[in-house]
Short mmCIF file of C-alpha atoms and ligand atoms in Angstrom, two decimals:
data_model
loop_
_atom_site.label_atom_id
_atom_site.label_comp_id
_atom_site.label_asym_id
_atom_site.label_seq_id
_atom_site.Cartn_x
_atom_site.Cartn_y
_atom_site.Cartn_z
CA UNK A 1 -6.70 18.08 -17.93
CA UNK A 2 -8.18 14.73 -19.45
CA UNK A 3 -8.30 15.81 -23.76
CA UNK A 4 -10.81 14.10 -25.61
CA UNK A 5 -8.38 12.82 -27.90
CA UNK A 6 -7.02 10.25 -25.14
CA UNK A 7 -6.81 6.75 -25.99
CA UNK A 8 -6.31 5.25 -22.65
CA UNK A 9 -8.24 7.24 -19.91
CA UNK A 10 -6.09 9.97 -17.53
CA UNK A 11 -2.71 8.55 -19.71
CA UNK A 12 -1.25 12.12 -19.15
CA UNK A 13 -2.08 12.55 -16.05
CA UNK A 14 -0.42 9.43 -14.61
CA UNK A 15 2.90 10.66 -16.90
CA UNK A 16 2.86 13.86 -15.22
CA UNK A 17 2.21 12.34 -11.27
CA UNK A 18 5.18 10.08 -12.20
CA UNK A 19 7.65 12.66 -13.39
CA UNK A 20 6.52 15.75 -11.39
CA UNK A 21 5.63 14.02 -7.56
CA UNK A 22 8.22 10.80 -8.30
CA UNK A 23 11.23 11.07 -10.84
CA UNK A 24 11.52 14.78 -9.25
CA UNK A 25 11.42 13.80 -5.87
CA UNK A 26 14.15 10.85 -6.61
CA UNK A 27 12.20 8.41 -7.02
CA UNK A 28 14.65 5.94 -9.25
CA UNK A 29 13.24 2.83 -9.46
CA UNK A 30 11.96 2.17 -13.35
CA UNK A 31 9.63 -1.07 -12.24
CA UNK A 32 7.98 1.00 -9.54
CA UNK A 33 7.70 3.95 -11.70
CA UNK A 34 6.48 2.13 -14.27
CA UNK A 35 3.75 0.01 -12.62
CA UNK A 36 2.65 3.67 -11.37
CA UNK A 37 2.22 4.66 -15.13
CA UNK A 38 0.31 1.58 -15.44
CA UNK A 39 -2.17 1.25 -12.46
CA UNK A 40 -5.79 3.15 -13.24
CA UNK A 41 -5.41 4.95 -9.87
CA UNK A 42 -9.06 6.29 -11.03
CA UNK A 43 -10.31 3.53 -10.72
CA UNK A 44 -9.65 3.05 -6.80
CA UNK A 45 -11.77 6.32 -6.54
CA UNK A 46 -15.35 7.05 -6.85
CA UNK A 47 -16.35 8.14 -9.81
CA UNK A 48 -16.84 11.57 -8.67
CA UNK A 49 -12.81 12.15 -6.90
CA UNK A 50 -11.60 10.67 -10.45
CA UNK A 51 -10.66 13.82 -11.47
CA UNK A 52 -8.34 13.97 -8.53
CA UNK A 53 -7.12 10.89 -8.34
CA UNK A 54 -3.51 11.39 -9.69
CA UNK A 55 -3.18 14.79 -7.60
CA UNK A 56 0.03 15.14 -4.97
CA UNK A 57 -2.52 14.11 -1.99
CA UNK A 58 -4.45 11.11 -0.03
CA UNK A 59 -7.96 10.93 -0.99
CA UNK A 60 -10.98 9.88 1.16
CA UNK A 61 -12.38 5.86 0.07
CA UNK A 62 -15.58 6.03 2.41
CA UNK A 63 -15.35 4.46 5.88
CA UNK A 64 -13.29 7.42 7.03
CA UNK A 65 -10.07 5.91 5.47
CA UNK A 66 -7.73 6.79 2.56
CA UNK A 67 -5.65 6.04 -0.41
CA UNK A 68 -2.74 7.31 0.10
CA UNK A 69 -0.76 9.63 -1.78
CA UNK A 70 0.86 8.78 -4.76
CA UNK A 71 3.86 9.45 -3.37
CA UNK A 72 4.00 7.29 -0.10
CA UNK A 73 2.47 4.24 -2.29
CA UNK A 74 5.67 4.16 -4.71
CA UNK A 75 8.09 5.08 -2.26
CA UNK A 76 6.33 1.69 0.03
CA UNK A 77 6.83 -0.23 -3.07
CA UNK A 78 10.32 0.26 -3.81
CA UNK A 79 11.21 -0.03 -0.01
CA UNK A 80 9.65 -3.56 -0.41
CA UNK A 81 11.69 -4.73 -3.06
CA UNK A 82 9.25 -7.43 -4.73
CA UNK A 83 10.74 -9.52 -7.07
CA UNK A 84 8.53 -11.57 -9.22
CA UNK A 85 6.96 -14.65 -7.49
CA UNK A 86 7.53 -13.15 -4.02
CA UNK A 87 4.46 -13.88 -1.58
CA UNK A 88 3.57 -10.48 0.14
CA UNK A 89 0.96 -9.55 2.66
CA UNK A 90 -0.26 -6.28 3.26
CA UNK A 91 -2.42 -4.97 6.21
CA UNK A 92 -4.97 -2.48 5.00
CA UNK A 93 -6.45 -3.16 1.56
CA UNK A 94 -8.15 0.47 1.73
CA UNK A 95 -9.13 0.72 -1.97
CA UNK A 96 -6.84 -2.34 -3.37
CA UNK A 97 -4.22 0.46 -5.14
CA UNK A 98 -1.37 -0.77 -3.01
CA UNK A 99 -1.99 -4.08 -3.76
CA UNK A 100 -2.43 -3.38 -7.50
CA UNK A 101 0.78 -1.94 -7.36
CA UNK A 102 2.66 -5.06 -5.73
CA UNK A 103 0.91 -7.16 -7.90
CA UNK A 104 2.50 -5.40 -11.20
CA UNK A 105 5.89 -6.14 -9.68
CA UNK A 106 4.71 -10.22 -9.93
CA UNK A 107 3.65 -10.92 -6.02
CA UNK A 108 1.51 -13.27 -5.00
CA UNK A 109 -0.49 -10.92 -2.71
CA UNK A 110 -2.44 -11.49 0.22
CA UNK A 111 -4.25 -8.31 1.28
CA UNK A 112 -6.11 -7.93 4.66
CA UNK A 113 -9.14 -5.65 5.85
CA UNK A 114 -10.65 -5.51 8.92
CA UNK A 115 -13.58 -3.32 7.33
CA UNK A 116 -15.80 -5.55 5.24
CA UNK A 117 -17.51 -3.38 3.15
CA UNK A 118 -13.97 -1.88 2.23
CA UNK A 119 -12.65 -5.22 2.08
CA UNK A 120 -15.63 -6.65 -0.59
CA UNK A 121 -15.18 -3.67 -2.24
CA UNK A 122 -11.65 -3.58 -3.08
CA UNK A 123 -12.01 -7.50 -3.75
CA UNK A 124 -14.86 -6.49 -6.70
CA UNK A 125 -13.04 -4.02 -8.04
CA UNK A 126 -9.32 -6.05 -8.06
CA UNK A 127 -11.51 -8.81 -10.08
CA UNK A 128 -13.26 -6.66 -12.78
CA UNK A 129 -9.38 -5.15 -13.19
CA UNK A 130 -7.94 -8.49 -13.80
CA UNK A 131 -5.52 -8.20 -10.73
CA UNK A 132 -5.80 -12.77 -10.23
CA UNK A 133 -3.01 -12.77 -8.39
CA UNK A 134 -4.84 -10.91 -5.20
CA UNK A 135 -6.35 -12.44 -2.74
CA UNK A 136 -8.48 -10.47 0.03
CA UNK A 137 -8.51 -11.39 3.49
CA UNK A 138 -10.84 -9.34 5.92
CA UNK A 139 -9.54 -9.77 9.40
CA UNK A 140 -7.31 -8.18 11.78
CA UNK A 141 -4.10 -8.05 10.13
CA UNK A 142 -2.10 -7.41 13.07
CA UNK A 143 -2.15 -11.21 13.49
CA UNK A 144 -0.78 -11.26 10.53
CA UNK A 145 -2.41 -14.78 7.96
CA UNK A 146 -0.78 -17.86 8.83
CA UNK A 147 -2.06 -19.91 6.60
CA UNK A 148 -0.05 -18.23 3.74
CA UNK A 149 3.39 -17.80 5.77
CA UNK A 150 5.80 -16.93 5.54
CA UNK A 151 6.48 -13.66 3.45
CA UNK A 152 8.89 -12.39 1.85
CA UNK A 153 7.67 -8.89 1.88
CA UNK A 154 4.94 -7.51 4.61
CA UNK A 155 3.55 -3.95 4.09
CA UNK A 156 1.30 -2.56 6.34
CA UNK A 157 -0.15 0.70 5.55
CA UNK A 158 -1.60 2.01 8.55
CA UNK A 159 0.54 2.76 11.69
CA UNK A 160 0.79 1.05 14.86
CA UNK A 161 2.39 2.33 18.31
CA UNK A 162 4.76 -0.32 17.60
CA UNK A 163 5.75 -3.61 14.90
CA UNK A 164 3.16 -6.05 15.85
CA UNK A 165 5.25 -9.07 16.66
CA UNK A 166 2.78 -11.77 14.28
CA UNK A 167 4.47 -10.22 11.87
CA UNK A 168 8.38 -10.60 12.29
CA UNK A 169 7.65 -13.79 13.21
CA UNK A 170 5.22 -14.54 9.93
CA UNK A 171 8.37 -12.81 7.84
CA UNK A 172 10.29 -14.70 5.88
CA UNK A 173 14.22 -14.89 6.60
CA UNK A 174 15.85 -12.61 4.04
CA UNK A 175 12.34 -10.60 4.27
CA UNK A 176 11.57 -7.14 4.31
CA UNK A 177 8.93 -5.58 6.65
CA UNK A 178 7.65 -1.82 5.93
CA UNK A 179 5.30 -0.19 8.74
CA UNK A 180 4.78 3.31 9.93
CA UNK A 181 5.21 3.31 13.64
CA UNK A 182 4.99 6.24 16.07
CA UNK A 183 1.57 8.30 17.97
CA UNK A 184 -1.26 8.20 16.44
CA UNK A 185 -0.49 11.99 15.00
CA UNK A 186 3.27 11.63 13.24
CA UNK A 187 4.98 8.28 12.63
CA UNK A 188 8.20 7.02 10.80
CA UNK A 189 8.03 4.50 7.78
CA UNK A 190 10.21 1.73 9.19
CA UNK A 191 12.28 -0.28 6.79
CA UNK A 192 12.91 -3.76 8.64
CA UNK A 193 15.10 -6.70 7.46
CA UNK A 194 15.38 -10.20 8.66
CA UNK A 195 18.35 -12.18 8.67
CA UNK A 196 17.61 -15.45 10.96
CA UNK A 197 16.98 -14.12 14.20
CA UNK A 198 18.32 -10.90 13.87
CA UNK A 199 16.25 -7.59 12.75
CA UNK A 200 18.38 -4.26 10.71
CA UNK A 201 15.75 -1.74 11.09
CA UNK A 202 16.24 1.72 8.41
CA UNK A 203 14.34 4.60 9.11
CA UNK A 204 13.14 5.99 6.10
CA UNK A 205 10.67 8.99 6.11
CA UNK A 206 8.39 10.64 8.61
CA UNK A 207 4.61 10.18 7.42
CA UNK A 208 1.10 10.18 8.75
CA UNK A 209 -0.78 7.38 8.18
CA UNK A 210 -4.52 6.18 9.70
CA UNK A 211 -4.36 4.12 12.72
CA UNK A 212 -3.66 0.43 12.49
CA UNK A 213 -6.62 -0.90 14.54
CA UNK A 214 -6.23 -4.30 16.21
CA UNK A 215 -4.74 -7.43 18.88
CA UNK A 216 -1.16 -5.84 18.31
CA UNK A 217 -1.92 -2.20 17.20
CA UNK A 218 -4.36 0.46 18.57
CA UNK A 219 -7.73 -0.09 20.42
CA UNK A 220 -10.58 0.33 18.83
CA UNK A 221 -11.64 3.58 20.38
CA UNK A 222 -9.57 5.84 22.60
N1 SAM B 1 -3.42 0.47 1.02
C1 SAM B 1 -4.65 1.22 0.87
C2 SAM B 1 -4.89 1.65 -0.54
O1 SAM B 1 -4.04 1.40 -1.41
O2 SAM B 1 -5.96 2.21 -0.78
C3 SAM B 1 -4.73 2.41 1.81
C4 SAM B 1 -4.89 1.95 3.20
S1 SAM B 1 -5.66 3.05 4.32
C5 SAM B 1 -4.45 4.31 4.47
C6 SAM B 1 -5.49 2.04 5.78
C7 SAM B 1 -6.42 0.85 5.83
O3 SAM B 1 -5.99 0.01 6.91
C8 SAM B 1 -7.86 1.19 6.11
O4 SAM B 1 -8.67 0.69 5.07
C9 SAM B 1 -8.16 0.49 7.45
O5 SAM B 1 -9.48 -0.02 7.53
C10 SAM B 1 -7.13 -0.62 7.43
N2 SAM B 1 -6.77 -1.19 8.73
C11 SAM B 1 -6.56 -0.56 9.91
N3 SAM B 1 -6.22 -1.46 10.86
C12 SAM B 1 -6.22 -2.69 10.27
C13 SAM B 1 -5.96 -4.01 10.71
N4 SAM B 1 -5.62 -4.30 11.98
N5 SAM B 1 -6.05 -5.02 9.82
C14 SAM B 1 -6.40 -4.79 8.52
N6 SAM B 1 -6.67 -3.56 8.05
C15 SAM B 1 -6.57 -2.52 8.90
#
């Protein structure tokens, strides 16, 4: 419950997502957990899910797509492994939370859309929170962005039938790739590193994510 008394808007409840859905589900890593106290998940919402926004669960953004859970977005974050001045791309801006959040850890990020509206919207709202260091992209990010290459983290967070192959190549060696990959229904959250020409791929929890729509992911309609 949001008291009147609060200085800095839903302050409790992002203390209570963090030690009820994270620190008690293991969740160890003190940057991630504290850019997760930090980040006005509220403000990804609409004004009228704000109450909700720091409950256990994925919330609609408009478009048919998500934020998604809490959860899933911290345990993404620490998978990733940003260290400060790190270039990262993600696929699938949604709302621009995820992106927030890997911009707290000091990336450079470079966040793709392939749904304008969503795309300018998450752009506005990164800028009127301060978030510089983001840059939006709208296009397919299955292609992954050249011009930026390469990464040292990718995170994509929708899930394709398989890793879309623009982005191995577009990773940086010594890079770290996280995707959900499986049917369109259940998928695993992949953990892939890259050591020269090799790939160590760590399976790391089964999830459900939207579909990743694009060249090397899903067709459009099906
Ligand atoms: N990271 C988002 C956040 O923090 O709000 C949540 C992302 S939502 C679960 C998945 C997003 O991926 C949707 O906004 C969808 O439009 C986008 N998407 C799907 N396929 C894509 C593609 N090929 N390139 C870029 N974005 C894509």
């Amino acid at each position: 419950m949001k008291t009147v008394r609060e200085a800095v808007p839903y302050e409790s409840e992002r203390r209570a997502m963090v030690e009820t859905q994270l620190r008690r589900r293991g969740l160890r890593d003190e940057r991630v957990l504290a850019a997760m106290l930090k980040v006005p998940r509220h403000e990804f919402v609409s004004p009228a899910l704000a109450h909700a926004a720091y409950d256990d669960r994925p919330l609609p953004i408009g478009e048919a797509e998500t934020i998604s859970q809490p959860y899933i977005v911290a345990a993404m974050t620490a998978a990733a492994r940003v260290a400060p001045g790190d270039k990262v791309l993600e696929v699938g801006t949604g709302s621009g939370y995820q992106a927030a959040m890997l911009a707290e850890l000091g990336g450079r990020i470079y966040s793709m859309e392939r749904n304008p509206r969503l795309a300018e919207r998450a752009r506005e709202r990164l800028a009127r929170l301060g978030y510089s260091t983001v840059e939006v992209i709208t296009g397919d990010g299955t292609e992954g962005y050249p011009p930026a290459a390469p990464y040292q983290v990718i995170l994509v967070t929708a899930a394709g039938p398989n890793v879309p192959s623009p982005l191995l190549d577009q990773l940086a060696d010594g890079g770290r790739l996280i995707i959900p990959v499986g049917s369109r229904e259940n998928q695993f959250l992949q953990q892939i590193f890259k050591h020269g020409r090799e790939t160590h791929t760590r399976l790391l929890d089964s999830c459900r994510f939207v579909p990743l729509i694009g060249k090397h992911g899903w067709p459009e309609e099906q």
